[in-house]
Short mmCIF file of C-alpha atoms in Angstrom, two decimals:
data_model
loop_
_atom_site.label_atom_id
_atom_site.label_comp_id
_atom_site.label_asym_id
_atom_site.label_seq_id
_atom_site.Cartn_x
_atom_site.Cartn_y
_atom_site.Cartn_z
CA MET R 2 -6.50 3.71 -6.61
CA SER R 3 -3.27 2.08 -7.88
CA LEU R 4 -0.59 0.12 -6.03
CA THR R 5 3.16 0.46 -6.41
CA LYS R 6 4.72 -2.30 -8.01
CA SER R 7 6.70 -3.45 -4.72
CA THR R 8 3.20 -3.49 -3.11
CA GLN R 9 1.88 -5.84 -5.62
CA THR R 10 5.09 -7.98 -5.89
CA SER R 11 6.81 -8.13 -2.54
CA ILE R 12 4.17 -9.42 -0.06
CA MET R 13 2.93 -12.94 -0.36
CA LYS R 14 -0.72 -13.54 -1.86
CA THR R 15 -2.35 -14.86 1.08
CA TYR R 16 -4.67 -12.26 1.17
CA ASN R 17 -7.40 -10.98 -1.30
CA ARG R 18 -6.67 -7.44 -0.32
CA LEU R 19 -9.71 -4.99 -0.75
CA PRO R 20 -9.10 -1.70 -2.57
CA ILE R 21 -8.23 0.13 0.63
CA THR R 22 -4.86 1.28 1.95
CA ALA R 23 -5.44 2.11 5.58
CA ILE R 24 -3.16 4.96 6.58
CA LYS R 25 -5.01 6.22 9.83
CA GLY R 26 -7.44 4.96 12.50
CA GLU R 27 -9.30 6.82 14.90
CA GLY R 28 -12.55 5.85 17.22
CA SER R 29 -14.71 3.70 15.22
CA PHE R 30 -13.45 4.91 11.90
CA LEU R 31 -10.28 4.31 9.61
CA TYR R 32 -8.88 6.49 7.07
CA ASP R 33 -7.37 5.56 3.72
CA GLU R 34 -4.22 7.52 1.94
CA ASN R 35 -6.67 10.05 0.40
CA GLY R 36 -8.45 10.97 3.65
CA THR R 37 -11.85 8.58 2.64
CA GLU R 38 -13.22 8.23 5.99
CA PHE R 39 -14.90 4.59 6.63
CA LEU R 40 -17.14 3.67 9.73
CA ASP R 41 -15.19 0.62 10.69
CA PHE R 42 -17.72 -2.16 11.66
CA THR R 43 -14.97 -4.64 11.43
CA SER R 44 -12.96 -3.62 14.36
CA GLY R 45 -9.69 -5.50 13.03
CA ILE R 46 -11.83 -8.69 13.04
CA ALA R 47 -12.66 -8.20 16.50
CA THR R 48 -9.39 -6.95 17.44
CA CYS R 49 -9.76 -3.21 18.23
CA ASN R 50 -12.51 -3.62 20.60
CA LEU R 51 -11.93 -0.32 22.07
CA GLY R 52 -11.85 1.48 18.27
CA HIS R 53 -8.56 2.79 16.58
CA GLN R 54 -5.91 4.21 19.21
CA PRO R 55 -7.93 4.07 22.36
CA GLU R 56 -6.47 7.08 24.28
CA SER R 57 -6.25 4.98 27.75
CA VAL R 58 -4.39 2.33 26.16
CA LYS R 59 -2.04 4.65 23.88
CA LYS R 60 -1.21 6.28 27.28
CA LYS R 61 0.10 2.94 28.97
CA VAL R 62 1.88 1.73 25.99
CA THR R 63 3.81 4.94 25.80
CA GLU R 64 4.93 4.86 29.36
CA GLN R 65 5.97 1.47 28.58
CA LEU R 66 7.81 2.46 25.43
CA ASP R 67 10.15 4.58 27.99
CA LEU R 68 10.94 1.80 30.29
CA LEU R 69 11.24 -1.61 28.26
CA TRP R 70 9.95 -3.06 24.97
CA HIS R 71 10.91 -6.32 25.28
CA CYS R 72 13.34 -8.93 27.10
CA SER R 73 13.43 -12.55 27.74
CA ASN R 74 10.83 -14.84 29.15
CA LEU R 75 13.83 -16.06 31.21
CA TYR R 76 13.16 -12.97 33.45
CA HIS R 77 10.09 -11.74 35.35
CA ILE R 78 8.18 -8.97 33.64
CA PRO R 79 5.95 -6.81 35.96
CA LYS R 80 3.45 -6.19 33.30
CA GLN R 81 2.97 -9.73 32.30
CA GLN R 82 2.33 -10.74 35.51
CA GLU R 83 -0.52 -7.97 36.22
CA LEU R 84 -2.13 -8.99 33.46
CA ALA R 85 -2.10 -12.87 34.44
CA ASP R 86 -3.33 -11.63 37.74
CA LEU R 87 -6.27 -9.68 36.25
CA LEU R 88 -6.84 -12.34 34.14
CA THR R 89 -7.39 -14.87 36.78
CA ASP R 90 -8.93 -12.75 39.00
CA LYS R 91 -11.97 -12.06 36.41
CA SER R 92 -12.17 -15.63 35.51
CA SER R 93 -12.23 -19.31 36.84
CA PHE R 94 -8.84 -19.71 36.07
CA ASP R 95 -5.66 -20.42 37.89
CA GLU R 96 -2.94 -19.78 35.33
CA VAL R 97 -1.93 -18.24 32.36
CA PHE R 98 0.54 -19.13 29.72
CA PHE R 99 1.04 -15.87 26.71
CA CYS R 100 1.96 -15.83 23.29
CA ASN R 101 0.92 -13.79 20.12
CA SER R 102 -2.00 -14.89 18.44
CA GLY R 103 -5.26 -17.03 18.76
CA THR R 104 -3.43 -20.06 16.45
CA GLU R 105 -0.51 -19.75 19.34
CA ALA R 106 -3.00 -20.36 22.14
CA ASN R 107 -4.78 -23.07 20.48
CA GLU R 108 -1.61 -24.76 19.76
CA ALA R 109 -0.45 -24.48 23.28
CA ALA R 110 -4.23 -25.58 24.13
CA ILE R 111 -3.64 -28.66 22.14
CA LYS R 112 -0.34 -29.35 23.57
CA LEU R 113 -1.45 -29.09 27.27
CA VAL R 114 -4.38 -31.27 26.39
CA ARG R 115 -1.77 -33.98 25.36
CA LYS R 116 0.66 -33.54 27.90
CA TRP R 117 -1.95 -33.55 30.66
CA SER R 118 -3.97 -36.52 29.47
CA GLY R 119 -1.38 -38.53 27.67
CA LYS R 120 -4.26 -39.04 25.00
CA ASP R 121 -4.16 -37.85 21.57
CA SER R 122 -7.83 -37.71 20.72
CA ILE R 123 -9.61 -34.28 21.00
CA VAL R 124 -13.07 -33.63 19.45
CA THR R 125 -14.06 -30.26 17.43
CA PHE R 126 -16.82 -29.58 15.43
CA THR R 127 -18.13 -29.18 11.88
CA LYS R 128 -17.20 -25.46 10.34
CA SER R 129 -15.12 -24.68 13.49
CA PHE R 130 -12.27 -22.13 13.47
CA HIS R 131 -9.13 -22.87 15.69
CA GLY R 132 -5.99 -21.26 13.43
CA ARG R 133 -4.00 -22.02 10.47
CA THR R 134 -1.01 -23.45 12.02
CA LEU R 135 -0.69 -27.24 11.61
CA GLY R 136 -1.97 -28.35 14.93
CA SER R 137 -4.86 -25.59 15.15
CA LEU R 138 -5.79 -26.15 11.24
CA SER R 139 -5.91 -30.02 12.18
CA ALA R 140 -9.11 -29.09 14.79
CA THR R 141 -10.57 -26.59 12.13
CA ALA R 142 -13.10 -28.82 10.91
CA GLN R 143 -13.40 -27.25 7.58
CA PRO R 144 -11.52 -29.35 4.64
CA ASN R 145 -11.46 -26.62 2.10
CA LEU R 146 -8.89 -24.79 4.45
CA GLN R 147 -7.06 -27.85 4.88
CA GLU R 148 -6.82 -28.88 1.01
CA GLY R 149 -2.84 -28.66 -0.12
CA PHE R 150 -1.36 -28.95 3.39
CA GLY R 151 -0.52 -32.84 3.29
CA SER R 152 -1.92 -34.83 6.41
CA MET R 153 -3.36 -33.09 9.26
CA LEU R 154 -2.40 -34.31 12.61
CA GLU R 155 -3.80 -37.51 13.79
CA GLY R 156 -6.09 -37.55 16.95
CA PHE R 157 -8.78 -34.86 16.01
CA TYR R 158 -12.67 -36.51 15.43
CA TYR R 159 -14.91 -33.72 13.82
CA PHE R 160 -18.70 -34.14 14.98
CA PRO R 161 -21.90 -31.63 14.01
CA TYR R 162 -22.08 -28.68 15.85
CA ASN R 163 -25.39 -28.29 18.02
CA GLU R 164 -26.53 -31.40 17.06
CA PHE R 165 -27.36 -33.97 20.25
CA ASP R 166 -26.53 -37.00 18.31
CA SER R 167 -22.75 -35.85 18.64
CA LEU R 168 -23.27 -35.95 22.50
CA ALA R 169 -23.57 -39.94 22.53
CA LYS R 170 -20.48 -40.21 19.90
CA ILE R 171 -18.36 -37.90 22.38
CA GLU R 172 -19.54 -39.68 25.56
CA GLU R 173 -18.39 -43.20 23.56
CA LEU R 174 -15.04 -41.84 22.20
CA LYS R 175 -14.33 -40.57 25.74
CA PRO R 176 -11.51 -38.12 23.99
CA ALA R 177 -8.91 -36.38 25.79
CA ALA R 178 -10.73 -33.11 25.22
CA VAL R 179 -13.57 -31.30 23.32
CA MET R 180 -12.42 -28.08 21.90
CA PHE R 181 -15.41 -25.78 21.00
CA GLU R 182 -16.72 -22.27 19.99
CA LEU R 183 -19.78 -20.93 21.68
CA VAL R 184 -20.14 -18.73 18.73
CA GLN R 185 -18.60 -19.88 15.46
CA GLY R 186 -17.54 -16.65 14.01
CA GLU R 187 -15.69 -17.68 10.64
CA GLY R 188 -18.19 -20.55 10.56
CA GLY R 189 -21.28 -18.00 10.04
CA VAL R 190 -21.94 -16.41 13.56
CA ARG R 191 -23.81 -19.19 14.78
CA GLN R 192 -24.28 -19.66 18.59
CA ALA R 193 -24.03 -22.54 20.38
CA ASP R 194 -27.62 -24.17 21.69
CA LYS R 195 -27.48 -23.46 25.58
CA GLU R 196 -29.04 -27.14 26.31
CA TRP R 197 -26.85 -28.76 24.24
CA ILE R 198 -23.76 -27.09 25.98
CA ALA R 199 -25.19 -28.19 29.13
CA GLN R 200 -25.46 -31.45 28.05
CA LEU R 201 -21.93 -31.60 26.51
CA VAL R 202 -20.48 -30.25 29.98
CA LYS R 203 -22.15 -32.96 31.86
CA ILE R 204 -20.86 -35.58 29.63
CA CYS R 205 -17.33 -34.54 29.73
CA GLN R 206 -17.38 -34.08 33.57
CA ALA R 207 -18.76 -37.32 34.07
CA ASN R 208 -16.02 -39.04 32.15
CA ASN R 209 -13.01 -36.52 32.74
CA ILE R 210 -13.18 -35.11 29.38
CA LEU R 211 -11.55 -31.57 29.08
CA LEU R 212 -13.41 -28.44 28.09
CA VAL R 213 -11.66 -26.38 26.01
CA VAL R 214 -13.23 -23.41 25.02
CA ASP R 215 -11.97 -21.02 22.20
CA GLU R 216 -12.72 -17.69 23.13
CA VAL R 217 -10.32 -15.98 20.65
CA GLN R 218 -13.14 -14.15 18.68
CA THR R 219 -15.86 -14.28 21.32
CA GLY R 220 -13.76 -13.10 24.77
CA ILE R 221 -12.95 -9.85 25.98
CA GLY R 222 -16.58 -8.38 26.13
CA ARG R 223 -17.44 -9.22 22.28
CA THR R 224 -20.47 -10.91 23.40
CA GLY R 225 -21.54 -9.00 26.32
CA THR R 226 -19.52 -10.48 29.02
CA LEU R 227 -16.01 -10.52 29.41
CA PHE R 228 -16.00 -14.13 28.42
CA ALA R 229 -18.94 -15.74 26.36
CA HIS R 230 -19.03 -18.84 28.44
CA GLU R 231 -20.19 -16.57 31.50
CA GLN R 232 -23.82 -16.64 29.74
CA TYR R 233 -23.50 -20.54 29.67
CA ASP R 234 -22.96 -21.17 33.24
CA PHE R 235 -20.06 -23.55 33.25
CA GLU R 236 -16.39 -23.26 33.80
CA PRO R 237 -14.09 -24.43 31.50
CA ASP R 238 -10.70 -26.20 31.90
CA ILE R 239 -9.04 -24.29 29.33
CA MET R 240 -9.63 -21.23 27.80
CA THR R 241 -8.20 -19.05 24.56
CA LEU R 242 -8.00 -15.63 24.14
CA ALA R 243 -6.37 -13.45 21.56
CA LYS R 244 -7.77 -10.67 19.14
CA GLY R 245 -9.73 -8.20 21.54
CA LEU R 246 -6.84 -8.89 24.29
CA GLY R 247 -4.32 -5.92 23.11
CA SER R 248 -6.51 -3.73 21.37
CA GLY R 249 -4.33 -4.27 18.20
CA PHE R 250 -0.99 -5.41 19.96
CA PRO R 251 -0.47 -8.83 19.17
CA ILE R 252 -1.06 -10.98 21.96
CA GLY R 253 -2.81 -14.16 22.80
CA ALA R 254 -3.46 -16.08 25.83
CA MET R 255 -4.08 -19.45 27.10
CA LEU R 256 -5.72 -20.08 30.84
CA ALA R 257 -6.06 -23.23 32.63
CA LYS R 258 -7.24 -24.58 35.55
CA GLY R 259 -4.36 -25.27 38.07
CA SER R 260 -4.46 -28.75 38.09
CA ILE R 261 -4.12 -28.77 34.52
CA ALA R 262 -1.40 -26.29 34.07
CA LYS R 263 0.86 -28.36 36.11
CA ALA R 264 1.28 -30.62 33.28
CA PHE R 265 3.62 -27.92 31.52
CA GLY R 266 7.01 -27.51 33.30
CA PRO R 267 10.06 -25.73 32.21
CA GLY R 268 10.87 -26.28 28.51
CA ALA R 269 7.32 -27.86 27.99
CA HIS R 270 6.58 -24.75 26.13
CA GLY R 271 7.72 -21.43 25.18
CA SER R 272 7.26 -17.97 23.21
CA THR R 273 9.84 -15.28 22.41
CA PHE R 274 7.55 -12.63 22.38
CA GLY R 275 4.40 -13.99 24.62
CA GLY R 276 3.59 -11.47 27.05
CA ASN R 277 6.11 -8.84 25.77
CA PRO R 278 5.91 -5.69 28.26
CA LEU R 279 4.28 -3.23 25.14
CA ALA R 280 1.94 -5.97 24.56
CA SER R 281 0.94 -6.85 28.02
CA SER R 282 0.48 -3.11 28.81
CA ALA R 283 -1.87 -2.55 26.16
CA ALA R 284 -3.93 -5.90 27.43
CA VAL R 285 -3.99 -4.81 31.05
CA GLU R 286 -5.58 -1.54 30.10
CA THR R 287 -7.40 -2.88 27.25
CA VAL R 288 -9.23 -5.75 29.89
CA LYS R 289 -9.91 -2.74 32.60
CA GLU R 290 -11.77 -0.47 29.85
CA VAL R 291 -13.60 -3.32 28.35
CA SER R 292 -15.01 -4.59 31.74
CA SER R 293 -16.54 -0.94 32.16
CA LEU R 294 -18.33 -1.16 28.65
CA LEU R 295 -20.30 -4.25 28.92
CA LYS R 296 -23.90 -2.84 30.02
CA HIS R 297 -23.11 -0.58 27.18
CA VAL R 298 -22.46 -3.36 24.81
CA ASN R 299 -25.56 -5.56 25.80
CA SER R 300 -28.05 -2.63 25.25
CA THR R 301 -26.25 -1.48 22.02
CA SER R 302 -26.51 -5.04 20.82
CA ASP R 303 -30.09 -5.20 21.90
CA TYR R 304 -30.70 -2.09 19.74
CA LEU R 305 -28.67 -2.99 16.72
CA ILE R 306 -30.29 -6.70 16.58
CA LYS R 307 -33.88 -5.36 17.09
CA GLU R 308 -33.25 -2.92 14.15
CA LEU R 309 -31.90 -5.44 11.98
CA GLN R 310 -35.04 -7.55 12.64
CA HIS R 311 -37.31 -5.19 12.04
CA LEU R 312 -34.92 -4.57 8.33
CA ALA R 313 -35.22 -8.28 7.63
CA GLU R 314 -39.21 -8.01 8.02
CA HIS R 315 -39.11 -5.50 5.35
CA HIS R 316 -36.65 -7.07 2.75
CA SER R 317 -36.82 -10.98 1.87
CA SER R 318 -32.93 -11.17 0.95
CA ILE R 319 -32.56 -11.34 4.56
CA SER R 320 -33.09 -15.00 5.95
CA GLU R 321 -31.94 -14.57 9.76
CA VAL R 322 -30.34 -12.06 11.99
CA ARG R 323 -28.14 -13.92 14.51
CA GLY R 324 -25.28 -12.85 16.94
CA LEU R 325 -24.55 -12.55 20.67
CA GLY R 326 -23.43 -9.27 21.99
CA LEU R 327 -21.36 -7.17 19.04
CA LEU R 328 -20.93 -10.53 17.27
CA ILE R 329 -23.35 -10.22 14.66
CA GLY R 330 -24.77 -12.15 11.50
CA VAL R 331 -27.12 -11.61 8.55
CA GLU R 332 -27.84 -14.41 6.44
CA VAL R 333 -28.15 -13.39 2.94
CA LYS R 334 -27.77 -15.04 -0.39
CA GLU R 335 -24.58 -14.00 -1.29
CA ALA R 336 -22.76 -11.99 1.25
CA ALA R 337 -19.75 -10.30 -0.76
CA SER R 338 -22.10 -8.14 -2.81
CA TYR R 339 -23.37 -6.46 0.49
CA VAL R 340 -19.88 -5.64 1.78
CA THR R 341 -18.81 -4.21 -1.37
CA LYS R 342 -21.76 -2.20 -1.86
CA LEU R 343 -21.17 -0.80 2.02
CA ARG R 344 -17.65 -0.43 1.36
CA ASP R 345 -18.57 1.89 -1.44
CA LYS R 346 -20.56 3.96 0.89
CA GLY R 347 -17.92 4.21 3.66
CA VAL R 348 -18.95 1.45 5.83
CA LEU R 349 -16.98 -1.82 6.11
CA VAL R 350 -18.09 -5.27 7.28
CA LEU R 351 -16.79 -8.51 6.82
CA THR R 352 -18.28 -12.00 5.61
CA ALA R 353 -18.51 -15.24 7.83
CA GLY R 354 -18.76 -17.82 5.16
CA PRO R 355 -20.53 -16.87 1.58
CA THR R 356 -23.96 -16.17 2.72
CA VAL R 357 -23.34 -14.28 6.16
CA ILE R 358 -22.50 -10.63 6.76
CA ARG R 359 -20.82 -10.17 10.23
CA ILE R 360 -21.01 -7.06 11.98
CA LEU R 361 -18.27 -6.33 14.43
CA PRO R 362 -18.64 -2.82 15.80
CA PRO R 363 -16.26 -1.29 18.86
CA LEU R 364 -17.92 -2.16 21.85
CA ASN R 365 -17.85 1.69 22.68
CA VAL R 366 -19.56 2.34 19.58
CA SER R 367 -21.97 5.80 19.82
CA HIS R 368 -25.63 5.60 19.24
CA GLN R 369 -25.20 8.06 16.66
CA GLU R 370 -22.52 5.74 14.85
CA ALA R 371 -24.78 2.91 15.16
CA ASN R 372 -27.73 4.78 13.58
CA GLN R 373 -25.03 5.81 10.73
CA PHE R 374 -24.43 2.26 9.96
CA LEU R 375 -28.25 1.08 10.02
CA SER R 376 -29.00 3.94 7.63
CA VAL R 377 -26.25 3.03 5.27
CA LEU R 378 -27.42 -0.75 5.30
CA THR R 379 -31.12 -0.31 4.88
CA GLU R 380 -29.70 2.23 1.76
CA VAL R 381 -27.84 -0.94 0.41
CA PHE R 382 -30.66 -3.15 0.63
CA GLN R 383 -33.06 -0.94 -0.74
CA VAL R 384 -30.66 -0.54 -4.01
CA VAL R 385 -29.85 -4.17 -4.11
CA GLU R 386 -33.42 -5.39 -3.88
CA GLU R 387 -34.79 -2.58 -6.33
CA GLY R 388 -31.55 -3.93 -8.75
CA ILE R 389 -30.28 -0.48 -9.19
#
């Protein structure tokens, strides 16, 4: 496949783009300009949680297109209010701020923490990923991503993830907040230990330290519950969402308890496009659809992880299979080579760091599609180990 001169030169080189020109998506499949079909187990990096062009979402967005595309947040927007009510009804939070992405949601959370507490200090954890704007990048404890951008925002402390020694440091520091992912997606699909989280929550609640949970990748059904923290038996003070919230329409959200949200008054924060009528329409229907799929997500997760573990028993190149719901990681020596070979055979997956194959099927993936993926993956591992 050849790229045109304009494609090669007019878009900034912020991505190492793969040799696919995506033209169409339908359900669990993506199609390129030549009509080649790919089984898409990336879901737009956990964004198209209902697959491509889900009919119910498409219908609601089409209806909204005939009414209103955009207006100022200085006015009341009915679909935005409906979405806020839906999210608060389905969670332990009281108020929502809408924006356009996960990094913006995390920026809003950082600002709210500082505004509410009057303090700068926030603890995050090694290998975390919270975004690429300056504040969210400062929260991201990956020095390689921060290189070349000068001084990071002051006030962030990075402690080891899942290590109990970190808890004593947090108790001693008494920061304004602790910000964390319950499954580190970009950091290698690493799940938080439940006992570690239980002790972290206890320390934070005893010391008036806010619990900020980044559910940008884990939220909206991806881990088998609508929000991953439901599986850890605690209520965060602040939660951030994006990715799967809008089925591909750009939308992010920061949710907070009322006592904390009141720190934001008029003019404290804003977003021109946040909670846009189109994105809100997509999100309302997405949340409703995903909420009805959670049993299917868990049964599919059980099946896939069991089969992947069975594959690992027969292939020494797999050192571990881990994950929660349909956010699954397979640890190998060099993930990129497997991703390339899978793509060559019509299956799309991602990496999560250099050694983890990240598997993110749509939440409504069929059993037949899951078996198609497993069949191709098994073939790829056989080919790699035989050195063909």
